[in-house]
mmCIF file of C-alpha atoms in Angstrom:
data_model
loop_
_atom_site.group_PDB
_atom_site.id
_atom_site.type_symbol
_atom_site.label_atom_id
_atom_site.label_comp_id
_atom_site.label_asym_id
_atom_site.label_seq_id
_atom_site.Cartn_x
_atom_site.Cartn_y
_atom_site.Cartn_z
ATOM 1 C CA MET A 119 115.380 104.739 108.827
ATOM 2 C CA LYS A 120 118.730 106.291 109.768
ATOM 3 C CA LYS A 121 121.396 107.032 107.183
ATOM 4 C CA ILE A 122 123.397 103.966 106.161
ATOM 5 C CA ASP A 123 127.124 103.975 106.892
ATOM 6 C CA ILE A 124 128.881 102.432 103.885
ATOM 7 C CA THR A 125 132.413 103.308 105.000
ATOM 8 C CA ASN A 126 133.420 99.655 105.357
ATOM 9 C CA TRP A 127 131.546 98.360 102.336
ATOM 10 C CA LYS A 128 133.506 96.779 99.513
ATOM 11 C CA ASP A 129 133.314 96.851 95.701
ATOM 12 C CA PHE A 130 132.466 93.515 94.081
ATOM 13 C CA GLU A 131 133.003 92.923 90.370
ATOM 14 C CA MET A 132 129.767 91.966 88.665
ATOM 15 C CA ASN A 133 131.414 89.454 86.316
ATOM 16 C CA LYS A 134 132.874 87.604 89.314
ATOM 17 C CA LEU A 135 129.507 87.319 91.054
ATOM 18 C CA PHE A 136 127.035 86.700 88.227
ATOM 19 C CA SER A 137 126.756 85.480 84.683
ATOM 20 C CA ILE A 138 124.440 87.529 82.459
ATOM 21 C CA ASN A 139 122.689 85.912 79.513
ATOM 22 C CA PRO A 140 119.571 86.464 77.394
ATOM 23 C CA THR A 141 116.485 84.755 78.742
ATOM 24 C CA LYS A 142 115.078 81.828 76.815
ATOM 25 C CA HIS A 143 111.839 82.704 75.066
ATOM 26 C CA HIS A 144 109.249 81.251 72.715
ATOM 27 C CA ASN A 145 109.931 83.686 69.844
ATOM 28 C CA LEU A 146 106.238 84.491 69.399
ATOM 29 C CA THR A 147 104.382 87.734 68.841
ATOM 30 C CA ASN A 148 102.504 89.118 71.844
ATOM 31 C CA LYS A 149 99.239 88.219 70.154
ATOM 32 C CA ASP A 150 100.182 84.537 70.077
ATOM 33 C CA LEU A 151 102.130 84.474 73.337
ATOM 34 C CA MET A 152 99.917 86.353 75.765
ATOM 35 C CA ASP A 153 96.667 84.910 77.117
ATOM 36 C CA GLU A 154 94.321 86.768 79.458
ATOM 37 C CA ASN A 155 93.710 83.421 81.178
ATOM 38 C CA GLY A 156 97.412 82.550 81.241
ATOM 39 C CA GLU A 157 99.130 81.427 84.426
ATOM 40 C CA ASN A 158 102.836 81.926 83.696
ATOM 41 C CA PRO A 159 104.214 85.495 83.960
ATOM 42 C CA VAL A 160 106.063 86.866 80.943
ATOM 43 C CA ILE A 161 108.934 89.242 81.770
ATOM 44 C CA VAL A 162 109.205 91.864 79.027
ATOM 45 C CA ASN A 163 111.166 95.046 78.257
ATOM 46 C CA SER A 164 109.285 97.153 80.770
ATOM 47 C CA SER A 165 110.177 99.443 83.673
ATOM 48 C CA TYR A 166 106.843 98.805 85.386
ATOM 49 C CA ASN A 167 104.985 96.033 87.218
ATOM 50 C CA ASN A 168 108.230 94.224 88.039
ATOM 51 C CA GLY A 169 108.734 93.683 84.316
ATOM 52 C CA VAL A 170 105.634 91.489 83.982
ATOM 53 C CA GLY A 171 104.024 92.317 80.638
ATOM 54 C CA GLY A 172 101.326 89.666 80.737
ATOM 55 C CA PHE A 173 100.671 85.975 81.241
ATOM 56 C CA THR A 174 100.807 82.917 79.035
ATOM 57 C CA ASN A 175 100.040 79.214 79.082
ATOM 58 C CA TYR A 176 103.235 78.416 77.182
ATOM 59 C CA PRO A 177 105.853 76.539 79.260
ATOM 60 C CA ILE A 178 108.139 78.274 81.756
ATOM 61 C CA THR A 179 111.584 79.061 80.313
ATOM 62 C CA GLU A 180 113.393 80.488 83.363
ATOM 63 C CA LYS A 181 113.582 79.629 87.055
ATOM 64 C CA GLY A 182 112.766 82.281 89.633
ATOM 65 C CA ASN A 183 114.939 83.761 92.388
ATOM 66 C CA VAL A 184 116.975 85.713 89.821
ATOM 67 C CA ILE A 185 117.453 89.308 88.683
ATOM 68 C CA THR A 186 116.382 90.464 85.225
ATOM 69 C CA PHE A 187 116.808 93.597 83.163
ATOM 70 C CA SER A 188 116.172 94.757 79.600
ATOM 71 C CA ASP A 189 119.067 95.632 77.296
ATOM 72 C CA THR A 190 116.829 97.784 75.093
ATOM 73 C CA THR A 191 115.389 100.256 77.608
ATOM 74 C CA THR A 192 116.781 101.939 80.743
ATOM 75 C CA SER A 193 118.183 100.795 84.070
ATOM 76 C CA ASP A 194 114.685 101.123 85.544
ATOM 77 C CA SER A 195 113.980 97.673 84.113
ATOM 78 C CA ILE A 196 116.127 95.947 86.779
ATOM 79 C CA PHE A 197 113.925 93.670 88.908
ATOM 80 C CA TYR A 198 114.117 90.714 91.238
ATOM 81 C CA GLN A 199 111.977 87.828 89.983
ATOM 82 C CA PRO A 200 110.734 85.603 92.807
ATOM 83 C CA LYS A 201 108.783 83.148 90.626
ATOM 84 C CA ASP A 202 109.491 81.005 87.583
ATOM 85 C CA PHE A 203 108.681 82.906 84.400
ATOM 86 C CA VAL A 204 108.727 83.033 80.615
ATOM 87 C CA GLY A 205 111.556 85.037 79.069
ATOM 88 C CA TYR A 206 111.377 87.572 76.266
ATOM 89 C CA SER A 207 113.611 88.964 73.563
ATOM 90 C CA HIS A 208 116.191 91.457 74.948
ATOM 91 C CA VAL A 209 115.503 90.487 78.573
ATOM 92 C CA GLN A 210 118.697 89.474 80.372
ATOM 93 C CA VAL A 211 118.963 87.275 83.471
ATOM 94 C CA LEU A 212 121.623 87.290 86.207
ATOM 95 C CA LYS A 213 122.588 83.945 87.733
ATOM 96 C CA PRO A 214 125.130 83.471 90.551
ATOM 97 C CA ILE A 215 128.603 82.190 89.701
ATOM 98 C CA ILE A 216 129.725 81.976 93.327
ATOM 99 C CA TYR A 217 127.878 81.864 96.663
ATOM 100 C CA SER A 218 124.961 80.247 94.829
ATOM 101 C CA ASP A 219 123.739 78.690 98.094
ATOM 102 C CA LYS A 220 123.582 82.116 99.788
ATOM 103 C CA TRP A 221 121.773 84.266 97.269
ATOM 104 C CA PHE A 222 118.356 83.990 98.853
ATOM 105 C CA ARG A 223 115.381 86.250 98.187
ATOM 106 C CA GLU A 224 116.318 89.136 100.494
ATOM 107 C CA CYS A 225 119.980 89.193 99.434
ATOM 108 C CA LEU A 226 119.064 89.290 95.745
ATOM 109 C CA MET A 227 116.516 92.040 96.399
ATOM 110 C CA PHE A 228 119.219 94.035 98.179
ATOM 111 C CA PHE A 229 121.644 93.454 95.314
ATOM 112 C CA ALA A 230 119.011 94.508 92.761
ATOM 113 C CA ILE A 231 118.611 97.816 94.622
ATOM 114 C CA MET A 232 122.355 98.478 94.566
ATOM 115 C CA PHE A 233 122.624 97.320 90.944
ATOM 116 C CA LYS A 234 119.837 99.679 89.864
ATOM 117 C CA LYS A 235 121.365 102.552 91.824
ATOM 118 C CA GLN A 236 124.742 102.041 90.150
ATOM 119 C CA ALA A 237 123.180 101.797 86.694
ATOM 120 C CA SER A 238 121.069 104.924 87.233
ATOM 121 C CA LEU A 239 124.249 106.974 87.698
ATOM 122 C CA MET A 240 125.226 106.156 84.108
ATOM 123 C CA HIS A 241 122.120 107.850 82.640
ATOM 124 C CA TYR A 242 121.157 105.092 80.239
ATOM 125 C CA ASP A 243 118.195 105.776 77.961
ATOM 126 C CA TYR A 244 116.542 104.459 74.788
ATOM 127 C CA VAL A 245 119.470 105.784 72.721
ATOM 128 C CA ASN A 246 122.314 105.034 75.129
ATOM 129 C CA LYS A 247 121.031 101.552 75.923
ATOM 130 C CA PHE A 248 121.919 99.573 79.021
ATOM 131 C CA THR A 249 123.591 96.456 77.626
ATOM 132 C CA ARG A 250 124.812 93.181 79.063
ATOM 133 C CA SER A 251 128.450 94.121 78.382
ATOM 134 C CA ASP A 252 127.946 97.350 80.314
ATOM 135 C CA ALA A 253 126.482 95.515 83.284
ATOM 136 C CA LEU A 254 129.343 93.023 83.406
ATOM 137 C CA LYS A 255 131.816 95.912 83.856
ATOM 138 C CA PHE A 256 130.060 97.197 86.951
ATOM 139 C CA LYS A 257 131.512 97.176 90.424
ATOM 140 C CA ILE A 258 128.742 96.976 93.017
ATOM 141 C CA LYS A 259 129.375 98.219 96.530
ATOM 142 C CA LEU A 260 128.079 95.805 99.191
ATOM 143 C CA PRO A 261 128.417 95.349 102.953
ATOM 144 C CA VAL A 262 131.008 92.711 103.909
ATOM 145 C CA ASN A 263 131.290 90.213 106.736
ATOM 146 C CA ASP A 264 134.376 89.074 108.656
ATOM 147 C CA PHE A 265 135.273 86.660 105.845
ATOM 148 C CA GLY A 266 135.352 89.361 103.171
ATOM 149 C CA GLU A 267 132.160 88.010 101.599
ATOM 150 C CA PRO A 268 128.982 89.988 101.031
ATOM 151 C CA ASP A 269 127.307 90.349 104.424
ATOM 152 C CA TRP A 270 124.359 88.031 103.884
ATOM 153 C CA GLN A 271 122.844 88.632 107.296
ATOM 154 C CA TYR A 272 122.983 92.406 106.940
ATOM 155 C CA MET A 273 121.294 92.321 103.541
ATOM 156 C CA GLU A 274 118.599 89.932 104.737
ATOM 157 C CA ASP A 275 117.863 91.992 107.855
ATOM 158 C CA PHE A 276 117.786 95.218 105.860
ATOM 159 C CA ILE A 277 115.147 93.965 103.404
ATOM 160 C CA LYS A 278 113.046 92.413 106.169
ATOM 161 C CA GLN A 279 113.153 95.705 108.061
ATOM 162 C CA LEU A 280 111.947 97.567 104.980
ATOM 163 C CA GLU A 281 109.118 95.095 104.461
ATOM 164 C CA THR A 282 108.058 95.318 108.098
ATOM 165 C CA ARG A 283 107.984 99.107 107.904
ATOM 166 C CA GLU A 284 105.952 98.923 104.692
ATOM 167 C CA ARG A 285 103.416 96.521 106.214
ATOM 168 C CA GLU A 286 103.037 98.674 109.306
ATOM 169 C CA SER A 287 102.609 101.812 107.225
ATOM 170 C CA THR A 288 99.980 100.156 105.020
ATOM 171 C CA SER A 289 98.192 98.762 108.069
ATOM 172 C CA ASN A 290 98.121 102.187 109.743
ATOM 173 C CA ILE A 291 96.673 103.794 106.622
ATOM 174 C CA SER A 292 94.025 101.067 106.342
ATOM 175 C CA ARG A 293 93.021 101.496 109.986
ATOM 176 C CA TYR A 294 92.811 105.258 109.582
ATOM 177 C CA LEU A 295 90.663 104.989 106.465
ATOM 178 C CA GLU A 296 88.375 102.479 108.158
ATOM 179 C CA LYS A 297 88.072 104.650 111.253
ATOM 180 C CA SER A 298 87.402 107.827 109.311
ATOM 181 C CA LYS A 299 85.018 106.165 106.897
ATOM 182 C CA PRO A 300 81.643 107.920 107.213
ATOM 183 C CA SER A 301 78.665 105.785 108.137
ATOM 184 C CA LYS A 302 76.244 104.980 105.364
ATOM 185 C CA ILE A 303 73.324 107.406 105.203
ATOM 186 C CA ASN A 304 69.854 105.876 105.409
ATOM 187 C CA VAL A 305 67.750 107.527 102.685
ATOM 188 C CA ARG A 306 64.736 105.233 102.868
ATOM 189 C CA SER A 307 62.597 107.888 104.546
ATOM 190 C CA TRP A 308 63.745 110.663 102.203
ATOM 191 C CA LYS A 309 61.346 112.206 99.707
ATOM 192 C CA LYS A 310 61.818 113.627 96.218
ATOM 193 C CA PHE A 311 61.059 117.312 95.556
ATOM 194 C CA ASN A 312 60.759 119.180 92.276
ATOM 195 C CA LEU A 313 62.280 122.594 91.684
ATOM 196 C CA TYR A 314 58.878 123.930 90.725
ATOM 197 C CA ASP A 315 57.166 122.826 93.963
ATOM 198 C CA GLU A 316 55.632 125.692 95.894
ATOM 199 C CA ASN A 317 57.635 127.325 98.695
ATOM 200 C CA LEU A 318 60.935 125.912 97.436
ATOM 201 C CA PHE A 319 62.256 128.337 94.836
ATOM 202 C CA ILE A 320 61.072 131.296 92.808
ATOM 203 C CA ILE A 321 62.067 130.777 89.188
ATOM 204 C CA HIS A 322 62.364 133.824 86.930
ATOM 205 C CA GLN A 323 62.881 133.816 83.198
ATOM 206 C CA GLY A 324 66.181 135.531 82.509
ATOM 207 C CA ASN A 325 66.827 138.235 79.912
ATOM 208 C CA LYS A 326 67.927 136.796 76.620
ATOM 209 C CA LEU A 327 70.059 138.349 73.913
ATOM 210 C CA ASP A 328 67.966 139.299 70.896
ATOM 211 C CA CYS A 329 69.990 139.186 67.698
ATOM 212 C CA LYS A 330 67.518 141.489 65.916
ATOM 213 C CA ASN A 331 68.266 144.272 68.382
ATOM 214 C CA MET A 332 72.035 143.930 68.216
ATOM 215 C CA THR A 333 74.245 146.380 66.332
ATOM 216 C CA GLU A 334 77.932 146.748 65.682
ATOM 217 C CA ASN A 335 77.669 150.539 65.435
ATOM 218 C CA LYS A 336 77.638 151.520 69.087
ATOM 219 C CA GLU A 337 79.173 154.855 69.913
ATOM 220 C CA GLU A 338 80.883 153.654 73.098
ATOM 221 C CA ILE A 339 82.693 150.952 71.180
ATOM 222 C CA GLY A 340 84.096 153.506 68.775
ATOM 223 C CA LYS A 341 85.401 155.576 71.664
ATOM 224 C CA ILE A 342 87.163 152.583 73.151
ATOM 225 C CA GLU A 343 88.840 151.793 69.837
ATOM 226 C CA LYS A 344 90.152 155.382 69.621
ATOM 227 C CA ILE A 345 91.588 155.230 73.103
ATOM 228 C CA ILE A 346 93.364 151.960 72.375
#
């Protein structure tokens, strides 16, 4: 993909685009909340697996098609959440203030990328935490259309292009692996042999170290010590 020209992009103030609030949660310990047979994803303070820390059968607390992040870890916890989910302590959720009818999946994914990029420049960590108040001060650079709004079509096309490239790349790798996969070897007519079978190997008993014949008083060793 060629380098993106952002010359005509525009800064948008985060607090004008989105509200940021803590997610609703069930205030339970992981032991009580999580269930290996659960169906509802729980978004936790994690920078991995899109923030999903497990599943539960407790009711959904948040609607999907939003962006989440943790205010107790790093900016790597910024994710787009496509499905309804269960919130968690310290997990924040972004919800549109304006253009709510235009923030579709691809546009929010694009925004999440730019949001994470901006936050990463601030070098947040577990000491210098990435808080909601920090995020609300951000100005996010986005492409703009002829009306001065975020360029919805550009953002949608960009994400779809990335996904198409990813699918094609994965498909090419799968085809290559399938093509290069060696055929299964038929061993039904093979036969077992023992190392001691005649005409296979000659086995000699090696020399062993005999402790009774060992000594620390060897003249050559003394000479080496003197040289050193």
